[in-house]
């Protein structure tokens, strides 16, 4: 007998429609990976207590119909109009549907999701309005379609209001009575500050007896953390870190009270989209069998940026949002500290003007060997992964991180701070047979510089370096692996709810 597990998956962004950061990668990949699982053998079904042979996951993705999506040529059809309750009267919503290789993707439009606004603005009250409306509209859509999910999986503060709404209301309504909720946590410090008044206006009052600190009782993410049936951090290590003062954003004590409801599942990588064997954005495709071909890409990258074309010169790179989180400020100083050694640098990123300036300054000081490329350029990022020797990821915190996984898949060795998912996915060089990169503990330029020196020593021994590259390329970061962990979680929640 085949049973269907219905999952409504909510996100502010999802590749290929709209990607701003890692959440776009995750929401663009996990639902499809879940759909492709058809042969898990759970002992009971979500709907009844009987053994089954097979389960299929009917996951449906819902994203806001952001303005940028409207300019893209995806076949999209309008499927429903309905209303969302607001203190000033009902707000009109429209739903559109696209089919992405069998995955239904719904897009919600309405006056509160302005066509001319960017995905995230710097004005919290605008985003609060947009995403609270979106969260509630997504729930209303499922009701309009008469499609009851077993699981509502929301992500980050943007869609946490859906979880809080169900917490407050599911006992009152038949439709969501047996629905369980999962909150994906990709970035704890973004709490949704400024969205509080909006929540109240949409019927979501502060949770005064929640155990949350008073300052957090009206904020979307804390309310989601309080009310979700389960919280999934973006890596097992991040799930532990958020319980500490350093990473807990003031919520660590509260999160400890929810310990049994928190777990960590790594984000996977779309291994088809990221594959040096088939990547047409790079000059020469390569794999484990012809790793030496990779050198063509390194020489091409050096040529592209007017750097000395020499395979023996170690080329360090960064591909990053220019944000304090990413420790971008540590890199220029680290390069200065090892100025006496041979190195080349390409820093690709955009964001905080101060950090962009720091990267430009490095280029000005070392114009013969450093380049700052201040833009978001997916094609170039691929050439960097395929051509650079090592990728610097000195993050202050990193819930999961994708760049280290992409780098390893492309034979580019990560040099990263031992935090969050970086620690879960990179094995530090320790002469053992398992190492795939270099890790350091403290987010300081001194520790980064020391670790770059360690990397230079290994780079000087091509045999040893190649072994690390190969081990990195052989890691299994595929979504198939992690999607199964999600399915196991969904099934345990669905079964508990039904009992
Ligand atoms: P975050 O989501 O915190 O920004 P991740 O490591 O999870 O960090 O994901 C970053 C994604 O964005 C990766 O796919 C990376 O290649 C891409 N990226 C970051 N900066 C740039 C850039 N300047 N140009 C192209 N791609 C970038």
CSV table of N, CA, C and O in Angstrom, one decimal, residues 289-401:
chain,number,residue,atom,x,y,z
A,289,UNK,N,38.7,11.6,-11.9
A,289,UNK,CA,39.6,10.8,-12.8
A,289,UNK,C,40.6,11.7,-13.5
A,289,UNK,O,41.6,11.2,-14.0
A,290,UNK,N,40.3,13.0,-13.7
A,290,UNK,CA,41.2,13.9,-14.4
A,290,UNK,C,41.3,15.2,-13.6
A,290,UNK,O,41.2,16.3,-14.2
A,291,UNK,N,41.7,15.1,-12.4
A,291,UNK,CA,41.8,16.3,-11.5
A,291,UNK,C,42.9,17.3,-12.1
A,291,UNK,O,42.7,18.5,-11.9
A,292,UNK,N,43.9,16.7,-12.8
A,292,UNK,CA,44.9,17.6,-13.3
A,292,UNK,C,44.3,18.7,-14.3
A,292,UNK,O,44.8,19.8,-14.5
A,293,UNK,N,43.2,18.3,-14.9
A,293,UNK,CA,42.5,19.3,-15.8
A,293,UNK,C,42.1,20.6,-15.1
A,293,UNK,O,41.9,21.6,-15.7
A,294,UNK,N,41.9,20.4,-13.8
A,294,UNK,CA,41.5,21.6,-13.0
A,294,UNK,C,42.4,22.8,-13.2
A,294,UNK,O,42.0,23.9,-13.1
A,295,UNK,N,43.7,22.5,-13.4
A,295,UNK,CA,44.7,23.5,-13.6
A,295,UNK,C,44.3,24.5,-14.7
A,295,UNK,O,44.6,25.7,-14.6
A,296,UNK,N,43.7,24.0,-15.7
A,296,UNK,CA,43.3,24.9,-16.8
A,296,UNK,C,42.4,26.0,-16.3
A,296,UNK,O,42.5,27.2,-16.7
A,297,UNK,N,41.5,25.7,-15.3
A,297,UNK,CA,40.6,26.6,-14.7
A,297,UNK,C,41.4,27.6,-13.9
A,297,UNK,O,41.0,28.8,-13.8
A,298,UNK,N,42.4,27.1,-13.2
A,298,UNK,CA,43.2,28.1,-12.3
A,298,UNK,C,43.9,29.1,-13.2
A,298,UNK,O,43.9,30.3,-12.9
A,299,UNK,N,44.5,28.6,-14.2
A,299,UNK,CA,45.3,29.5,-15.1
A,299,UNK,C,44.3,30.5,-15.8
A,299,UNK,O,44.6,31.7,-15.9
A,300,UNK,N,43.1,30.0,-16.1
A,300,UNK,CA,42.1,30.9,-16.8
A,300,UNK,C,41.6,32.0,-15.8
A,300,UNK,O,41.4,33.1,-16.2
A,301,UNK,N,41.5,31.6,-14.5
A,301,UNK,CA,41.1,32.6,-13.5
A,301,UNK,C,42.2,33.6,-13.3
A,301,UNK,O,41.9,34.8,-13.2
A,302,UNK,N,43.4,33.1,-13.2
A,302,UNK,CA,44.5,34.1,-13.1
A,302,UNK,C,44.6,35.0,-14.2
A,302,UNK,O,44.8,36.3,-14.1
A,303,UNK,N,44.4,34.5,-15.4
A,303,UNK,CA,44.4,35.4,-16.7
A,303,UNK,C,43.2,36.4,-16.6
A,303,UNK,O,43.4,37.6,-16.9
A,304,UNK,N,42.0,35.9,-16.3
A,304,UNK,CA,40.9,36.7,-16.2
A,304,UNK,C,41.1,37.9,-15.3
A,304,UNK,O,40.6,39.0,-15.6
A,305,UNK,N,41.8,37.8,-14.2
A,305,UNK,CA,42.0,38.9,-13.3
A,305,UNK,C,43.4,39.5,-13.4
A,305,UNK,O,43.8,40.2,-12.5
A,306,UNK,N,44.1,39.2,-14.5
A,306,UNK,CA,45.4,39.8,-14.6
A,306,UNK,C,46.4,39.5,-13.6
A,306,UNK,O,47.3,40.3,-13.2
A,307,UNK,N,46.3,38.3,-13.0
A,307,UNK,CA,47.3,37.8,-12.0
A,307,UNK,C,48.3,37.0,-12.7
A,307,UNK,O,48.1,36.4,-13.8
A,308,UNK,N,49.5,36.8,-12.1
A,308,UNK,CA,50.5,36.0,-12.7
A,308,UNK,C,50.0,34.6,-12.9
A,308,UNK,O,49.5,34.0,-12.0
A,309,UNK,N,50.2,34.1,-14.2
A,309,UNK,CA,49.7,32.8,-14.5
A,309,UNK,C,50.7,31.7,-14.1
A,309,UNK,O,51.7,31.5,-14.8
A,310,UNK,N,50.5,31.1,-12.9
A,310,UNK,CA,51.5,30.2,-12.4
A,310,UNK,C,50.7,29.2,-11.5
A,310,UNK,O,50.2,29.5,-10.4
A,311,UNK,N,50.7,27.9,-11.9
A,311,UNK,CA,50.0,26.9,-11.1
A,311,UNK,C,50.5,26.7,-9.7
A,311,UNK,O,49.9,26.2,-8.9
A,312,UNK,N,51.8,27.1,-9.6
A,312,UNK,CA,52.4,26.8,-8.3
A,312,UNK,C,52.2,27.9,-7.2
A,312,UNK,O,52.5,27.8,-6.1
A,313,UNK,N,51.6,29.0,-7.7
A,313,UNK,CA,51.3,30.1,-6.7
A,313,UNK,C,50.0,29.8,-6.1
A,313,UNK,O,49.0,29.7,-6.7
A,314,UNK,N,49.9,29.7,-4.7
A,314,UNK,CA,48.7,29.4,-4.1
A,314,UNK,C,47.6,30.5,-4.2
A,314,UNK,O,47.9,31.7,-3.9
A,315,UNK,N,46.5,30.1,-4.7
A,315,UNK,CA,45.4,31.1,-5.0
A,315,UNK,C,44.3,31.0,-3.9
A,315,UNK,O,43.6,30.0,-4.0
A,316,UNK,N,44.2,31.9,-3.0
A,316,UNK,CA,43.1,31.9,-2.0
A,316,UNK,C,42.0,32.7,-2.5
A,316,UNK,O,42.2,33.8,-3.2
A,317,UNK,N,40.7,32.3,-2.2
A,317,UNK,CA,39.6,33.0,-2.7
A,317,UNK,C,38.5,33.1,-1.6
A,317,UNK,O,38.6,32.4,-0.6
A,318,UNK,N,37.6,34.1,-1.8
A,318,UNK,CA,36.4,34.2,-0.9
A,318,UNK,C,35.2,34.3,-1.9
A,318,UNK,O,35.3,35.1,-2.9
A,319,UNK,N,34.1,33.7,-1.6
A,319,UNK,CA,32.8,33.9,-2.3
A,319,UNK,C,31.8,34.1,-1.2
A,319,UNK,O,31.5,33.2,-0.5
A,320,UNK,N,31.4,35.3,-1.0
A,320,UNK,CA,30.6,35.6,0.2
A,320,UNK,C,29.8,36.8,0.2
A,320,UNK,O,30.0,37.8,-0.6
A,321,UNK,N,28.7,36.8,1.0
A,321,UNK,CA,28.0,38.1,1.3
A,321,UNK,C,29.0,38.9,2.1
A,321,UNK,O,29.7,38.3,3.0
A,322,UNK,N,29.1,40.2,1.9
A,322,UNK,CA,30.0,41.0,2.7
A,322,UNK,C,29.2,41.4,3.9
A,322,UNK,O,28.4,42.4,3.9
A,323,UNK,N,29.3,40.6,4.9
A,323,UNK,CA,28.5,40.8,6.2
A,323,UNK,C,29.4,40.5,7.3
A,323,UNK,O,30.3,39.6,7.3
A,324,UNK,N,29.2,41.2,8.5
A,324,UNK,CA,30.0,40.9,9.7
A,324,UNK,C,30.0,39.4,10.0
A,324,UNK,O,31.0,38.9,10.5
A,325,UNK,N,28.8,38.8,9.8
A,325,UNK,CA,28.7,37.3,10.1
A,325,UNK,C,29.8,36.5,9.5
A,325,UNK,O,30.3,35.6,10.1
A,326,UNK,N,30.2,36.9,8.3
A,326,UNK,CA,31.1,36.1,7.5
A,326,UNK,C,32.6,36.3,7.8
A,326,UNK,O,33.4,35.7,7.2
A,327,UNK,N,32.8,37.3,8.7
A,327,UNK,CA,34.2,37.5,9.1
A,327,UNK,C,35.1,38.1,8.0
A,327,UNK,O,36.3,37.9,7.9
A,328,UNK,N,34.4,38.7,7.0
A,328,UNK,CA,35.2,39.2,5.8
A,328,UNK,C,36.3,40.2,6.3
A,328,UNK,O,37.3,40.3,5.6
A,329,UNK,N,36.1,40.9,7.4
A,329,UNK,CA,37.0,41.9,7.8
A,329,UNK,C,38.3,41.2,8.3
A,329,UNK,O,39.4,41.9,8.4
A,330,UNK,N,38.3,39.9,8.6
A,330,UNK,CA,39.5,39.3,9.1
A,330,UNK,C,40.5,39.0,8.0
A,330,UNK,O,41.7,38.9,8.2
A,331,UNK,N,40.0,38.8,6.8
A,331,UNK,CA,40.8,38.3,5.7
A,331,UNK,C,41.9,39.3,5.3
A,331,UNK,O,43.1,38.9,5.2
A,332,UNK,N,41.6,40.6,5.0
A,332,UNK,CA,42.7,41.5,4.6
A,332,UNK,C,43.9,41.5,5.6
A,332,UNK,O,45.0,41.4,5.1
A,333,UNK,N,43.6,41.6,6.9
A,333,UNK,CA,44.7,41.6,7.8
A,333,UNK,C,45.5,40.3,7.8
A,333,UNK,O,46.7,40.3,8.0
A,334,UNK,N,44.7,39.2,7.6
A,334,UNK,CA,45.4,37.9,7.6
A,334,UNK,C,46.4,37.9,6.4
A,334,UNK,O,47.5,37.4,6.5
A,335,UNK,N,45.9,38.4,5.2
A,335,UNK,CA,46.8,38.4,4.1
A,335,UNK,C,48.1,39.3,4.4
A,335,UNK,O,49.2,38.9,4.0
A,336,UNK,N,47.8,40.4,5.1
A,336,UNK,CA,49.0,41.3,5.4
A,336,UNK,C,50.0,40.6,6.3
A,336,UNK,O,51.2,40.7,6.1
A,337,UNK,N,49.4,39.8,7.2
A,337,UNK,CA,50.3,39.1,8.2
A,337,UNK,C,51.2,38.1,7.5
A,337,UNK,O,52.2,37.7,8.0
A,338,UNK,N,50.7,37.5,6.4
A,338,UNK,CA,51.6,36.5,5.7
A,338,UNK,C,52.1,37.1,4.3
A,338,UNK,O,52.3,36.4,3.4
A,339,UNK,N,52.3,38.4,4.3
A,339,UNK,CA,52.7,39.1,3.1
A,339,UNK,C,54.0,38.6,2.6
A,339,UNK,O,54.3,38.6,1.4
A,340,UNK,N,54.9,38.1,3.5
A,340,UNK,CA,56.2,37.6,3.0
A,340,UNK,C,56.1,36.2,2.3
A,340,UNK,O,57.1,35.8,1.8
A,341,UNK,N,54.9,35.6,2.3
A,341,UNK,CA,54.8,34.3,1.7
A,341,UNK,C,54.2,34.5,0.3
A,341,UNK,O,53.5,35.5,0.0
A,342,UNK,N,54.3,33.5,-0.6
A,342,UNK,CA,53.7,33.6,-1.9
A,342,UNK,C,52.2,33.4,-1.7
A,342,UNK,O,51.8,32.4,-1.1
A,343,UNK,N,51.3,34.2,-2.3
A,343,UNK,CA,49.9,34.0,-2.3
A,343,UNK,C,49.3,34.9,-3.4
A,343,UNK,O,49.8,36.0,-3.7
A,344,UNK,N,48.1,34.5,-3.9
A,344,UNK,CA,47.3,35.4,-4.7
A,344,UNK,C,45.9,35.3,-4.0
A,344,UNK,O,45.6,34.4,-3.3
A,345,UNK,N,45.1,36.4,-4.2
A,345,UNK,CA,43.8,36.5,-3.6
A,345,UNK,C,42.8,37.0,-4.5
A,345,UNK,O,43.0,38.0,-5.3
A,346,UNK,N,41.6,36.4,-4.5
A,346,UNK,CA,40.4,36.9,-5.2
A,346,UNK,C,39.3,36.9,-4.3
A,346,UNK,O,38.9,35.9,-3.7
A,347,UNK,N,38.7,38.1,-3.9
A,347,UNK,CA,37.6,38.2,-3.0
A,347,UNK,C,36.4,38.6,-3.8
A,347,UNK,O,36.3,39.7,-4.3
A,348,UNK,N,35.4,37.7,-3.9
A,348,UNK,CA,34.2,38.0,-4.7
A,348,UNK,C,33.1,38.1,-3.6
A,348,UNK,O,32.8,37.2,-2.9
A,349,UNK,N,32.4,39.3,-3.7
A,349,UNK,CA,31.3,39.5,-2.7
A,349,UNK,C,30.8,40.9,-2.8
A,349,UNK,O,31.4,41.8,-3.4
A,350,UNK,N,29.6,41.1,-2.2
A,350,UNK,CA,29.0,42.4,-2.1
A,350,UNK,C,28.1,42.5,-0.9
A,350,UNK,O,27.8,41.5,-0.3
A,351,UNK,N,27.9,43.7,-0.5
A,351,UNK,CA,27.1,43.9,0.7
A,351,UNK,C,27.5,45.2,1.5
A,351,UNK,O,27.4,46.3,1.0
A,352,UNK,N,28.0,45.0,2.7
A,352,UNK,CA,28.3,46.1,3.6
A,352,UNK,C,29.4,46.9,2.9
A,352,UNK,O,30.5,46.4,2.7
A,353,UNK,N,29.2,48.2,2.7
A,353,UNK,CA,30.2,49.1,2.0
A,353,UNK,C,31.5,49.1,2.7
A,353,UNK,O,32.6,49.2,2.1
A,354,UNK,N,31.5,49.0,4.1
A,354,UNK,CA,32.8,49.1,4.8
A,354,UNK,C,33.6,47.8,4.5
A,354,UNK,O,34.8,48.0,4.3
A,355,UNK,N,33.0,46.7,4.4
A,355,UNK,CA,33.7,45.5,4.1
A,355,UNK,C,34.1,45.4,2.6
A,355,UNK,O,35.2,45.0,2.3
A,356,UNK,N,33.3,46.0,1.8
A,356,UNK,CA,33.7,46.1,0.3
A,356,UNK,C,34.9,47.0,0.3
A,356,UNK,O,35.9,46.6,-0.5
A,357,UNK,N,34.9,48.1,1.0
A,357,UNK,CA,36.1,49.0,1.0
A,357,UNK,C,37.3,48.3,1.5
A,357,UNK,O,38.4,48.5,1.0
A,358,UNK,N,37.2,47.4,2.5
A,358,UNK,CA,38.3,46.7,3.1
A,358,UNK,C,38.9,45.8,2.0
A,358,UNK,O,40.2,45.6,1.9
A,359,UNK,N,38.1,45.2,1.3
A,359,UNK,CA,38.6,44.3,0.2
A,359,UNK,C,39.2,45.1,-0.9
A,359,UNK,O,40.3,44.7,-1.4
A,360,UNK,N,38.6,46.2,-1.2
A,360,UNK,CA,39.3,47.1,-2.3
A,360,UNK,C,40.6,47.6,-1.8
A,360,UNK,O,41.6,47.7,-2.6
A,361,UNK,N,40.7,47.9,-0.5
A,361,UNK,CA,42.0,48.4,0.1
A,361,UNK,C,43.1,47.3,-0.1
A,361,UNK,O,44.2,47.6,-0.4
A,362,UNK,N,42.7,46.1,0.2
A,362,UNK,CA,43.7,45.0,0.0
A,362,UNK,C,44.2,45.0,-1.4
A,362,UNK,O,45.4,44.8,-1.7
A,363,UNK,N,43.3,45.1,-2.4
A,363,UNK,CA,43.7,45.1,-3.8
A,363,UNK,C,44.6,46.3,-4.1
A,363,UNK,O,45.6,46.2,-4.8
A,364,UNK,N,44.3,47.5,-3.5
A,364,UNK,CA,45.1,48.6,-3.7
A,364,UNK,C,46.5,48.4,-3.1
A,364,UNK,O,47.5,48.8,-3.8
A,365,UNK,N,46.6,47.8,-2.0
A,365,UNK,CA,47.9,47.5,-1.4
A,365,UNK,C,48.7,46.5,-2.1
A,365,UNK,O,50.0,46.5,-2.1
A,366,UNK,N,48.1,45.5,-2.6
A,366,UNK,CA,48.8,44.3,-3.3
A,366,UNK,C,48.2,44.2,-4.7
A,366,UNK,O,47.7,43.2,-5.1
A,367,UNK,N,48.4,45.3,-5.5
A,367,UNK,CA,47.8,45.3,-6.8
A,367,UNK,C,48.3,44.2,-7.7
A,367,UNK,O,47.7,43.8,-8.7
A,368,UNK,N,49.5,43.7,-7.4
A,368,UNK,CA,50.1,42.6,-8.2
A,368,UNK,C,49.5,41.2,-7.9
A,368,UNK,O,49.6,40.3,-8.7
A,369,UNK,N,48.8,41.1,-6.8
A,369,UNK,CA,48.3,39.7,-6.4
A,369,UNK,C,47.0,39.6,-5.7
A,369,UNK,O,46.6,38.5,-5.3
A,370,UNK,N,46.3,40.7,-5.5
A,370,UNK,CA,45.0,40.7,-4.9
A,370,UNK,C,43.9,41.3,-5.7
A,370,UNK,O,44.2,42.4,-6.3
A,371,UNK,N,42.8,40.7,-5.8
A,371,UNK,CA,41.7,41.3,-6.5
A,371,UNK,C,40.4,41.3,-5.7
A,371,UNK,O,40.1,40.3,-5.0
A,372,UNK,N,39.7,42.5,-5.7
A,372,UNK,CA,38.4,42.6,-5.0
A,372,UNK,C,37.3,42.7,-6.1
A,372,UNK,O,37.4,43.6,-6.9
A,373,UNK,N,36.4,41.8,-6.2
A,373,UNK,CA,35.4,41.8,-7.2
A,373,UNK,C,34.1,42.0,-6.5
A,373,UNK,O,33.5,41.1,-5.9
A,374,UNK,N,33.6,43.2,-6.5
A,374,UNK,CA,32.5,43.6,-5.7
A,374,UNK,C,31.2,43.5,-6.5
A,374,UNK,O,30.7,44.4,-7.1
A,375,UNK,N,30.7,42.3,-6.5
A,375,UNK,CA,29.4,42.1,-7.2
A,375,UNK,C,28.9,40.7,-6.8
A,375,UNK,O,29.6,39.9,-6.3
A,376,UNK,N,27.6,40.4,-7.2
A,376,UNK,CA,27.0,39.1,-7.0
A,376,UNK,C,27.1,38.5,-8.4
A,376,UNK,O,26.4,39.0,-9.3
A,377,UNK,N,27.9,37.5,-8.6
A,377,UNK,CA,28.1,36.9,-10.0
A,377,UNK,C,28.2,35.4,-9.9
A,377,UNK,O,29.3,34.8,-9.7
A,378,UNK,N,27.0,34.7,-10.1
A,378,UNK,CA,27.0,33.3,-10.0
A,378,UNK,C,28.0,32.6,-10.9
A,378,UNK,O,28.6,31.6,-10.5
A,379,UNK,N,28.1,33.1,-12.2
A,379,UNK,CA,29.0,32.4,-13.1
A,379,UNK,C,30.4,32.5,-12.6
A,379,UNK,O,31.2,31.5,-12.7
A,380,UNK,N,30.8,33.7,-12.2
A,380,UNK,CA,32.2,33.9,-11.7
A,380,UNK,C,32.4,33.0,-10.5
A,380,UNK,O,33.5,32.4,-10.3
A,381,UNK,N,31.4,32.9,-9.6
A,381,UNK,CA,31.6,32.1,-8.4
A,381,UNK,C,32.0,30.7,-8.8
A,381,UNK,O,32.8,30.1,-8.2
A,382,UNK,N,31.4,30.2,-9.9
A,382,UNK,CA,31.7,28.8,-10.3
A,382,UNK,C,33.2,28.7,-10.8
A,382,UNK,O,33.9,27.8,-10.5
A,383,UNK,N,33.6,29.8,-11.5
A,383,UNK,CA,35.0,29.8,-12.0
A,383,UNK,C,36.0,29.9,-10.8
A,383,UNK,O,37.1,29.3,-10.9
A,384,UNK,N,35.5,30.6,-9.8
A,384,UNK,CA,36.4,30.7,-8.6
A,384,UNK,C,36.5,29.3,-7.9
A,384,UNK,O,37.6,28.8,-7.6
A,385,UNK,N,35.3,28.6,-7.7
A,385,UNK,CA,35.4,27.3,-7.0
A,385,UNK,C,36.2,26.4,-7.8
A,385,UNK,O,36.9,25.5,-7.3
A,386,UNK,N,36.2,26.5,-9.2
A,386,UNK,CA,36.9,25.5,-10.0
A,386,UNK,C,38.3,25.9,-10.2
A,386,UNK,O,39.1,25.0,-10.6
A,387,UNK,N,38.7,27.1,-9.9
A,387,UNK,CA,40.1,27.5,-10.2
A,387,UNK,C,41.0,27.8,-9.0
A,387,UNK,O,42.2,27.7,-9.0
A,388,UNK,N,40.3,28.3,-7.9
A,388,UNK,CA,41.1,28.7,-6.7
A,388,UNK,C,41.6,27.4,-6.0
A,388,UNK,O,41.0,26.4,-6.0
A,389,UNK,N,42.7,27.6,-5.2
A,389,UNK,CA,43.2,26.4,-4.5
A,389,UNK,C,42.5,26.3,-3.2
A,389,UNK,O,42.2,25.1,-2.7
A,390,UNK,N,42.2,27.4,-2.5
A,390,UNK,CA,41.6,27.3,-1.2
A,390,UNK,C,40.5,28.4,-1.1
A,390,UNK,O,40.7,29.5,-1.6
A,391,UNK,N,39.5,28.1,-0.3
A,391,UNK,CA,38.4,29.1,-0.1
A,391,UNK,C,38.4,29.5,1.4
A,391,UNK,O,38.4,28.6,2.3
A,392,UNK,N,38.5,30.8,1.7
A,392,UNK,CA,38.5,31.3,3.1
A,392,UNK,C,37.1,31.5,3.5
A,392,UNK,O,36.3,32.2,2.9
A,393,UNK,N,36.7,30.9,4.7
A,393,UNK,CA,35.4,31.1,5.3
A,393,UNK,C,35.6,31.4,6.8
A,393,UNK,O,35.3,30.5,7.6
A,394,UNK,N,36.0,32.6,7.1
A,394,UNK,CA,36.3,32.9,8.5
A,394,UNK,C,35.0,33.3,9.3
A,394,UNK,O,35.1,34.3,10.1
A,395,UNK,N,33.9,32.7,9.1
A,395,UNK,CA,32.6,33.1,9.7
A,395,UNK,C,32.6,33.3,11.2
A,395,UNK,O,33.2,32.4,11.9
A,396,UNK,N,32.0,34.3,11.7
A,396,UNK,CA,31.8,34.4,13.1
A,396,UNK,C,30.7,33.4,13.6
A,396,UNK,O,30.8,32.8,14.6
A,397,UNK,N,29.7,33.2,12.8
A,397,UNK,CA,28.8,32.1,13.0
A,397,UNK,C,28.3,31.6,11.7
A,397,UNK,O,28.3,32.4,10.7
A,398,UNK,N,28.0,30.4,11.6
A,398,UNK,CA,27.6,29.8,10.3
A,398,UNK,C,26.6,28.6,10.5
A,398,UNK,O,27.0,27.5,10.7
A,399,UNK,N,25.3,28.9,10.5
A,399,UNK,CA,24.3,27.8,10.7
A,399,UNK,C,24.6,26.6,10.0
A,399,UNK,O,24.6,25.5,10.5
A,400,UNK,N,24.8,26.7,8.7
A,400,UNK,CA,25.2,25.5,7.9
A,400,UNK,C,26.4,25.9,7.0
A,400,UNK,O,27.5,25.4,7.1
A,401,UNK,N,26.1,26.8,6.0
A,401,UNK,CA,27.1,27.1,5.1
A,401,UNK,C,27.0,26.2,3.9
A,401,UNK,O,26.9,25.0,4.0
